[in-house]
Amino acid sequence: MPGHPPSTGVLEHLPTGGAPHCVREASFTEAVGLEFHGGVKSGLCPAGHVVDGDTEEEVAADMETVAAWSDEQAVCRPTEIQEGTL
């Protein structure tokens, strides 16, 4: 989803297949259908991915690849921000 963590909107789809080769494990919450209002400090994450690599630099680059893939594949229907929400 554009802008980590989820931007304001209703999460309609999370990619569950076709992940980059560096993803070794993935976990998903029951977040599809929930409305998000930007990031929160509690760390609510709709999906988590374990990324593998041979070096710290490779893992860091692979994390960026996975984040970009997730952003491109996830679907979040925009909603209007209501005054007084976080």
Short mmCIF file of N, CA, C and O in Angstrom, two decimals:
data_model
loop_
_atom_site.label_atom_id
_atom_site.label_comp_id
_atom_site.label_asym_id
_atom_site.label_seq_id
_atom_site.Cartn_x
_atom_site.Cartn_y
_atom_site.Cartn_z
N MET A 1 0.84 -1.16 0.00
CA MET A 1 0.00 0.00 0.00
C MET A 1 0.89 1.22 0.00
O MET A 1 1.86 1.24 0.72
N PRO A 2 0.54 2.20 -0.76
CA PRO A 2 1.38 3.39 -0.80
C PRO A 2 1.55 3.99 0.58
O PRO A 2 0.59 4.16 1.32
N GLY A 3 2.76 4.31 0.90
CA GLY A 3 3.05 4.93 2.18
C GLY A 3 2.93 3.94 3.31
O GLY A 3 1.85 3.61 3.73
N HIS A 4 4.02 3.41 3.79
CA HIS A 4 4.00 2.47 4.91
C HIS A 4 3.84 3.24 6.19
O HIS A 4 4.50 4.23 6.37
N PRO A 5 3.07 2.86 7.11
CA PRO A 5 2.06 1.82 7.09
C PRO A 5 0.86 2.22 6.22
O PRO A 5 0.94 3.24 5.54
N PRO A 6 -0.23 1.46 6.26
CA PRO A 6 -1.34 1.72 5.34
C PRO A 6 -1.83 3.15 5.39
O PRO A 6 -1.88 3.77 6.44
N SER A 7 -2.15 3.67 4.20
CA SER A 7 -2.71 5.01 4.11
C SER A 7 -4.19 4.96 4.46
O SER A 7 -4.77 3.90 4.66
N THR A 8 -4.80 6.12 4.52
CA THR A 8 -6.22 6.19 4.85
C THR A 8 -7.04 5.51 3.77
O THR A 8 -6.87 5.78 2.59
N GLY A 9 -7.91 4.60 4.17
CA GLY A 9 -8.77 3.91 3.23
C GLY A 9 -9.17 2.55 3.75
O GLY A 9 -8.77 2.13 4.83
N VAL A 10 -9.98 1.85 2.95
CA VAL A 10 -10.43 0.51 3.30
C VAL A 10 -9.57 -0.48 2.51
O VAL A 10 -9.50 -0.42 1.28
N LEU A 11 -8.93 -1.37 3.22
CA LEU A 11 -8.09 -2.38 2.59
C LEU A 11 -8.97 -3.41 1.92
O LEU A 11 -9.80 -4.06 2.56
N GLU A 12 -8.83 -3.54 0.59
CA GLU A 12 -9.67 -4.47 -0.16
C GLU A 12 -8.94 -5.72 -0.61
O GLU A 12 -9.57 -6.75 -0.85
N HIS A 13 -7.61 -5.67 -0.73
CA HIS A 13 -6.86 -6.83 -1.21
C HIS A 13 -5.43 -6.77 -0.73
O HIS A 13 -4.79 -5.73 -0.78
N LEU A 14 -4.92 -7.92 -0.27
CA LEU A 14 -3.50 -8.09 0.04
C LEU A 14 -2.94 -9.17 -0.88
O LEU A 14 -3.59 -10.19 -1.10
N PRO A 15 -1.75 -8.97 -1.41
CA PRO A 15 -1.16 -10.00 -2.26
C PRO A 15 -0.73 -11.20 -1.42
O PRO A 15 0.01 -11.05 -0.45
N THR A 16 -1.20 -12.37 -1.76
CA THR A 16 -0.85 -13.58 -1.00
C THR A 16 -0.06 -14.57 -1.84
O THR A 16 0.37 -15.60 -1.35
N GLY A 17 0.15 -14.26 -3.10
CA GLY A 17 0.92 -15.13 -3.98
C GLY A 17 1.79 -14.30 -4.89
O GLY A 17 1.60 -13.10 -5.05
N GLY A 18 2.78 -14.95 -5.49
CA GLY A 18 3.64 -14.26 -6.44
C GLY A 18 4.67 -13.36 -5.80
O GLY A 18 5.17 -12.43 -6.44
N ALA A 19 5.02 -13.62 -4.55
CA ALA A 19 5.99 -12.79 -3.84
C ALA A 19 7.38 -12.93 -4.46
O ALA A 19 7.69 -13.95 -5.08
N PRO A 20 8.22 -11.91 -4.31
CA PRO A 20 9.61 -12.02 -4.79
C PRO A 20 10.31 -13.24 -4.18
O PRO A 20 9.95 -13.70 -3.09
N HIS A 21 11.32 -13.74 -4.87
CA HIS A 21 12.02 -14.97 -4.47
C HIS A 21 12.64 -14.90 -3.07
O HIS A 21 12.86 -15.92 -2.44
N CYS A 22 12.91 -13.71 -2.58
CA CYS A 22 13.58 -13.55 -1.29
C CYS A 22 12.65 -13.73 -0.09
O CYS A 22 13.10 -13.79 1.05
N VAL A 23 11.33 -13.81 -0.33
CA VAL A 23 10.37 -13.99 0.77
C VAL A 23 10.38 -15.46 1.18
O VAL A 23 10.09 -16.34 0.38
N ARG A 24 10.73 -15.71 2.44
CA ARG A 24 10.78 -17.08 2.95
C ARG A 24 9.52 -17.47 3.71
O ARG A 24 9.18 -18.64 3.82
N GLU A 25 8.83 -16.48 4.25
CA GLU A 25 7.62 -16.73 5.03
C GLU A 25 6.76 -15.48 5.02
O GLU A 25 7.28 -14.37 4.97
N ALA A 26 5.46 -15.66 5.04
CA ALA A 26 4.54 -14.52 5.08
C ALA A 26 3.42 -14.82 6.06
O ALA A 26 3.02 -15.97 6.24
N SER A 27 2.93 -13.78 6.71
CA SER A 27 1.77 -13.91 7.59
C SER A 27 0.83 -12.75 7.32
O SER A 27 1.26 -11.66 6.98
N PHE A 28 -0.46 -13.03 7.44
CA PHE A 28 -1.47 -12.04 7.12
C PHE A 28 -2.47 -11.93 8.27
O PHE A 28 -2.87 -12.94 8.84
N THR A 29 -2.88 -10.72 8.57
CA THR A 29 -3.93 -10.52 9.57
C THR A 29 -5.27 -10.58 8.85
O THR A 29 -5.33 -10.71 7.64
N GLU A 30 -6.32 -10.48 9.60
CA GLU A 30 -7.67 -10.43 9.02
C GLU A 30 -8.02 -8.97 8.74
O GLU A 30 -9.09 -8.51 9.09
N ALA A 31 -7.12 -8.25 8.09
CA ALA A 31 -7.27 -6.81 7.91
C ALA A 31 -8.09 -6.42 6.68
O ALA A 31 -8.52 -5.28 6.58
N VAL A 32 -8.28 -7.33 5.73
CA VAL A 32 -9.05 -6.99 4.54
C VAL A 32 -10.45 -6.58 4.98
O VAL A 32 -11.10 -7.28 5.76
N GLY A 33 -10.89 -5.42 4.52
CA GLY A 33 -12.19 -4.88 4.90
C GLY A 33 -12.11 -3.84 6.01
O GLY A 33 -13.07 -3.11 6.24
N LEU A 34 -10.95 -3.76 6.68
CA LEU A 34 -10.80 -2.77 7.74
C LEU A 34 -10.46 -1.40 7.16
O LEU A 34 -9.79 -1.30 6.13
N GLU A 35 -10.89 -0.37 7.85
CA GLU A 35 -10.57 1.00 7.45
C GLU A 35 -9.36 1.47 8.25
O GLU A 35 -9.31 1.33 9.46
N PHE A 36 -8.37 2.01 7.54
CA PHE A 36 -7.16 2.54 8.15
C PHE A 36 -7.16 4.05 8.07
O PHE A 36 -7.72 4.64 7.15
N HIS A 37 -6.54 4.67 9.04
CA HIS A 37 -6.43 6.13 9.09
C HIS A 37 -4.97 6.51 9.21
O HIS A 37 -4.57 7.28 10.08
N GLY A 38 -4.13 5.94 8.37
CA GLY A 38 -2.69 6.21 8.42
C GLY A 38 -2.03 5.33 9.46
O GLY A 38 -2.62 4.39 9.98
N GLY A 39 -0.77 5.61 9.74
CA GLY A 39 0.01 4.80 10.66
C GLY A 39 -0.39 4.99 12.10
O GLY A 39 -0.91 6.03 12.50
N VAL A 40 -0.15 3.97 12.88
CA VAL A 40 -0.38 4.03 14.32
C VAL A 40 0.84 3.45 15.02
O VAL A 40 1.53 2.60 14.49
N LYS A 41 1.09 3.91 16.22
CA LYS A 41 2.27 3.46 16.95
C LYS A 41 2.19 2.02 17.40
O LYS A 41 3.19 1.40 17.69
N SER A 42 0.99 1.45 17.45
CA SER A 42 0.86 0.07 17.90
C SER A 42 1.42 -0.92 16.90
O SER A 42 1.57 -2.09 17.21
N GLY A 43 1.72 -0.47 15.69
CA GLY A 43 2.31 -1.35 14.69
C GLY A 43 1.35 -2.28 14.01
O GLY A 43 1.71 -3.39 13.64
N LEU A 44 0.09 -1.87 13.83
CA LEU A 44 -0.88 -2.71 13.12
C LEU A 44 -0.40 -2.90 11.69
O LEU A 44 -0.32 -1.96 10.91
N CYS A 45 -0.03 -4.11 11.35
CA CYS A 45 0.46 -4.43 10.01
C CYS A 45 -0.43 -5.50 9.39
O CYS A 45 -0.57 -6.58 9.97
N PRO A 46 -1.01 -5.22 8.24
CA PRO A 46 -1.87 -6.20 7.60
C PRO A 46 -1.12 -7.45 7.13
O PRO A 46 -1.68 -8.52 7.06
N ALA A 47 0.18 -7.29 6.82
CA ALA A 47 0.97 -8.43 6.34
C ALA A 47 2.39 -8.30 6.84
O ALA A 47 2.90 -7.20 7.02
N GLY A 48 3.02 -9.44 7.06
CA GLY A 48 4.42 -9.47 7.44
C GLY A 48 5.16 -10.46 6.57
O GLY A 48 4.61 -11.51 6.20
N HIS A 49 6.39 -10.11 6.19
CA HIS A 49 7.18 -10.98 5.33
C HIS A 49 8.56 -11.18 5.92
O HIS A 49 9.21 -10.22 6.33
N VAL A 50 9.01 -12.43 5.95
CA VAL A 50 10.38 -12.76 6.36
C VAL A 50 11.20 -12.78 5.08
O VAL A 50 10.90 -13.53 4.14
N VAL A 51 12.25 -11.95 5.06
CA VAL A 51 13.08 -11.79 3.87
C VAL A 51 14.45 -12.40 4.13
O VAL A 51 15.04 -12.21 5.19
N ASP A 52 14.97 -13.13 3.15
CA ASP A 52 16.24 -13.83 3.26
C ASP A 52 17.28 -13.17 2.35
O ASP A 52 16.93 -12.56 1.35
N GLY A 53 18.54 -13.32 2.72
CA GLY A 53 19.64 -12.83 1.90
C GLY A 53 20.96 -13.27 2.48
O GLY A 53 21.03 -13.70 3.63
N ASP A 54 22.02 -13.16 1.67
CA ASP A 54 23.35 -13.60 2.09
C ASP A 54 24.09 -12.56 2.91
O ASP A 54 24.98 -12.90 3.69
N THR A 55 23.77 -11.29 2.73
CA THR A 55 24.44 -10.22 3.46
C THR A 55 23.41 -9.25 4.00
O THR A 55 22.25 -9.23 3.55
N GLU A 56 23.81 -8.43 4.94
CA GLU A 56 22.91 -7.41 5.48
C GLU A 56 22.45 -6.46 4.39
O GLU A 56 21.28 -6.07 4.34
N GLU A 57 23.35 -6.11 3.50
CA GLU A 57 23.02 -5.19 2.40
C GLU A 57 21.99 -5.82 1.46
O GLU A 57 21.08 -5.16 0.98
N GLU A 58 22.17 -7.13 1.18
CA GLU A 58 21.23 -7.82 0.30
C GLU A 58 19.85 -7.89 0.94
O GLU A 58 18.84 -7.68 0.27
N VAL A 59 19.80 -8.17 2.24
CA VAL A 59 18.52 -8.22 2.93
C VAL A 59 17.84 -6.85 2.90
O VAL A 59 16.64 -6.75 2.64
N ALA A 60 18.62 -5.79 3.14
CA ALA A 60 18.05 -4.44 3.11
C ALA A 60 17.47 -4.12 1.72
O ALA A 60 16.36 -3.58 1.61
N ALA A 61 18.19 -4.47 0.67
CA ALA A 61 17.71 -4.23 -0.69
C ALA A 61 16.47 -5.08 -0.97
O ALA A 61 15.50 -4.60 -1.58
N ASP A 62 16.49 -6.34 -0.52
CA ASP A 62 15.34 -7.22 -0.73
C ASP A 62 14.11 -6.72 0.02
O ASP A 62 12.98 -6.86 -0.46
N MET A 63 14.31 -6.13 1.20
CA MET A 63 13.18 -5.57 1.94
C MET A 63 12.52 -4.45 1.15
O MET A 63 11.29 -4.36 1.11
N GLU A 64 13.32 -3.64 0.49
CA GLU A 64 12.77 -2.57 -0.35
C GLU A 64 11.99 -3.17 -1.53
O GLU A 64 10.93 -2.67 -1.90
N THR A 65 12.51 -4.25 -2.10
CA THR A 65 11.84 -4.91 -3.22
C THR A 65 10.48 -5.46 -2.78
O THR A 65 9.48 -5.29 -3.48
N VAL A 66 10.46 -6.10 -1.62
CA VAL A 66 9.21 -6.67 -1.11
C VAL A 66 8.21 -5.56 -0.79
O VAL A 66 7.02 -5.67 -1.10
N ALA A 67 8.68 -4.47 -0.20
CA ALA A 67 7.79 -3.34 0.11
C ALA A 67 7.19 -2.76 -1.17
O ALA A 67 5.98 -2.48 -1.22
N ALA A 68 8.00 -2.60 -2.21
CA ALA A 68 7.50 -2.06 -3.47
C ALA A 68 6.50 -3.02 -4.11
O ALA A 68 5.44 -2.59 -4.61
N TRP A 69 6.80 -4.32 -4.08
CA TRP A 69 5.88 -5.33 -4.62
C TRP A 69 4.55 -5.28 -3.89
O TRP A 69 3.48 -5.29 -4.50
N SER A 70 4.60 -5.23 -2.57
CA SER A 70 3.38 -5.19 -1.76
C SER A 70 2.57 -3.94 -2.07
O SER A 70 1.35 -3.99 -2.22
N ASP A 71 3.25 -2.79 -2.18
CA ASP A 71 2.56 -1.54 -2.51
C ASP A 71 1.85 -1.62 -3.85
O ASP A 71 0.75 -1.13 -4.02
N GLU A 72 2.52 -2.26 -4.83
CA GLU A 72 1.94 -2.36 -6.17
C GLU A 72 0.75 -3.32 -6.22
O GLU A 72 -0.16 -3.12 -7.03
N GLN A 73 0.76 -4.34 -5.39
CA GLN A 73 -0.25 -5.39 -5.45
C GLN A 73 -1.46 -5.16 -4.54
O GLN A 73 -2.55 -5.64 -4.83
N ALA A 74 -1.25 -4.48 -3.43
CA ALA A 74 -2.35 -4.26 -2.48
C ALA A 74 -3.34 -3.25 -3.05
O ALA A 74 -2.98 -2.37 -3.83
N VAL A 75 -4.59 -3.40 -2.65
CA VAL A 75 -5.64 -2.48 -3.10
C VAL A 75 -6.29 -1.88 -1.86
O VAL A 75 -6.78 -2.58 -0.98
N CYS A 76 -6.26 -0.55 -1.81
CA CYS A 76 -6.87 0.18 -0.71
C CYS A 76 -7.81 1.23 -1.31
O CYS A 76 -7.37 2.10 -2.06
N ARG A 77 -9.09 1.11 -1.01
CA ARG A 77 -10.09 2.06 -1.52
C ARG A 77 -10.03 3.31 -0.64
O ARG A 77 -10.25 3.23 0.57
N PRO A 78 -9.74 4.46 -1.24
CA PRO A 78 -9.64 5.69 -0.44
C PRO A 78 -10.97 6.04 0.24
O PRO A 78 -12.03 5.79 -0.29
N THR A 79 -10.86 6.60 1.42
CA THR A 79 -11.99 7.16 2.14
C THR A 79 -11.61 8.56 2.57
O THR A 79 -10.43 8.88 2.65
N GLU A 80 -12.59 9.35 2.84
CA GLU A 80 -12.30 10.71 3.29
C GLU A 80 -11.93 10.68 4.76
O GLU A 80 -12.47 9.91 5.56
N ILE A 81 -10.96 11.52 5.12
CA ILE A 81 -10.53 11.64 6.49
C ILE A 81 -11.58 12.45 7.25
O ILE A 81 -11.96 13.54 6.82
N GLN A 82 -12.07 11.89 8.36
CA GLN A 82 -13.03 12.62 9.16
C GLN A 82 -12.28 13.43 10.20
O GLN A 82 -11.28 12.97 10.75
N GLU A 83 -12.75 14.62 10.46
CA GLU A 83 -12.12 15.48 11.45
C GLU A 83 -12.10 14.80 12.81
O GLU A 83 -13.06 14.19 13.23
N GLY A 84 -10.92 14.83 13.44
CA GLY A 84 -10.77 14.26 14.77
C GLY A 84 -10.31 12.81 14.78
O GLY A 84 -10.16 12.22 15.82
N THR A 85 -10.07 12.21 13.57
CA THR A 85 -9.57 10.84 13.54
C THR A 85 -8.06 10.85 13.39
O THR A 85 -7.48 11.83 12.96
N LEU A 86 -7.44 9.74 13.76
CA LEU A 86 -5.99 9.63 13.64
C LEU A 86 -5.60 8.94 12.38
O LEU A 86 -6.21 8.13 11.86
#
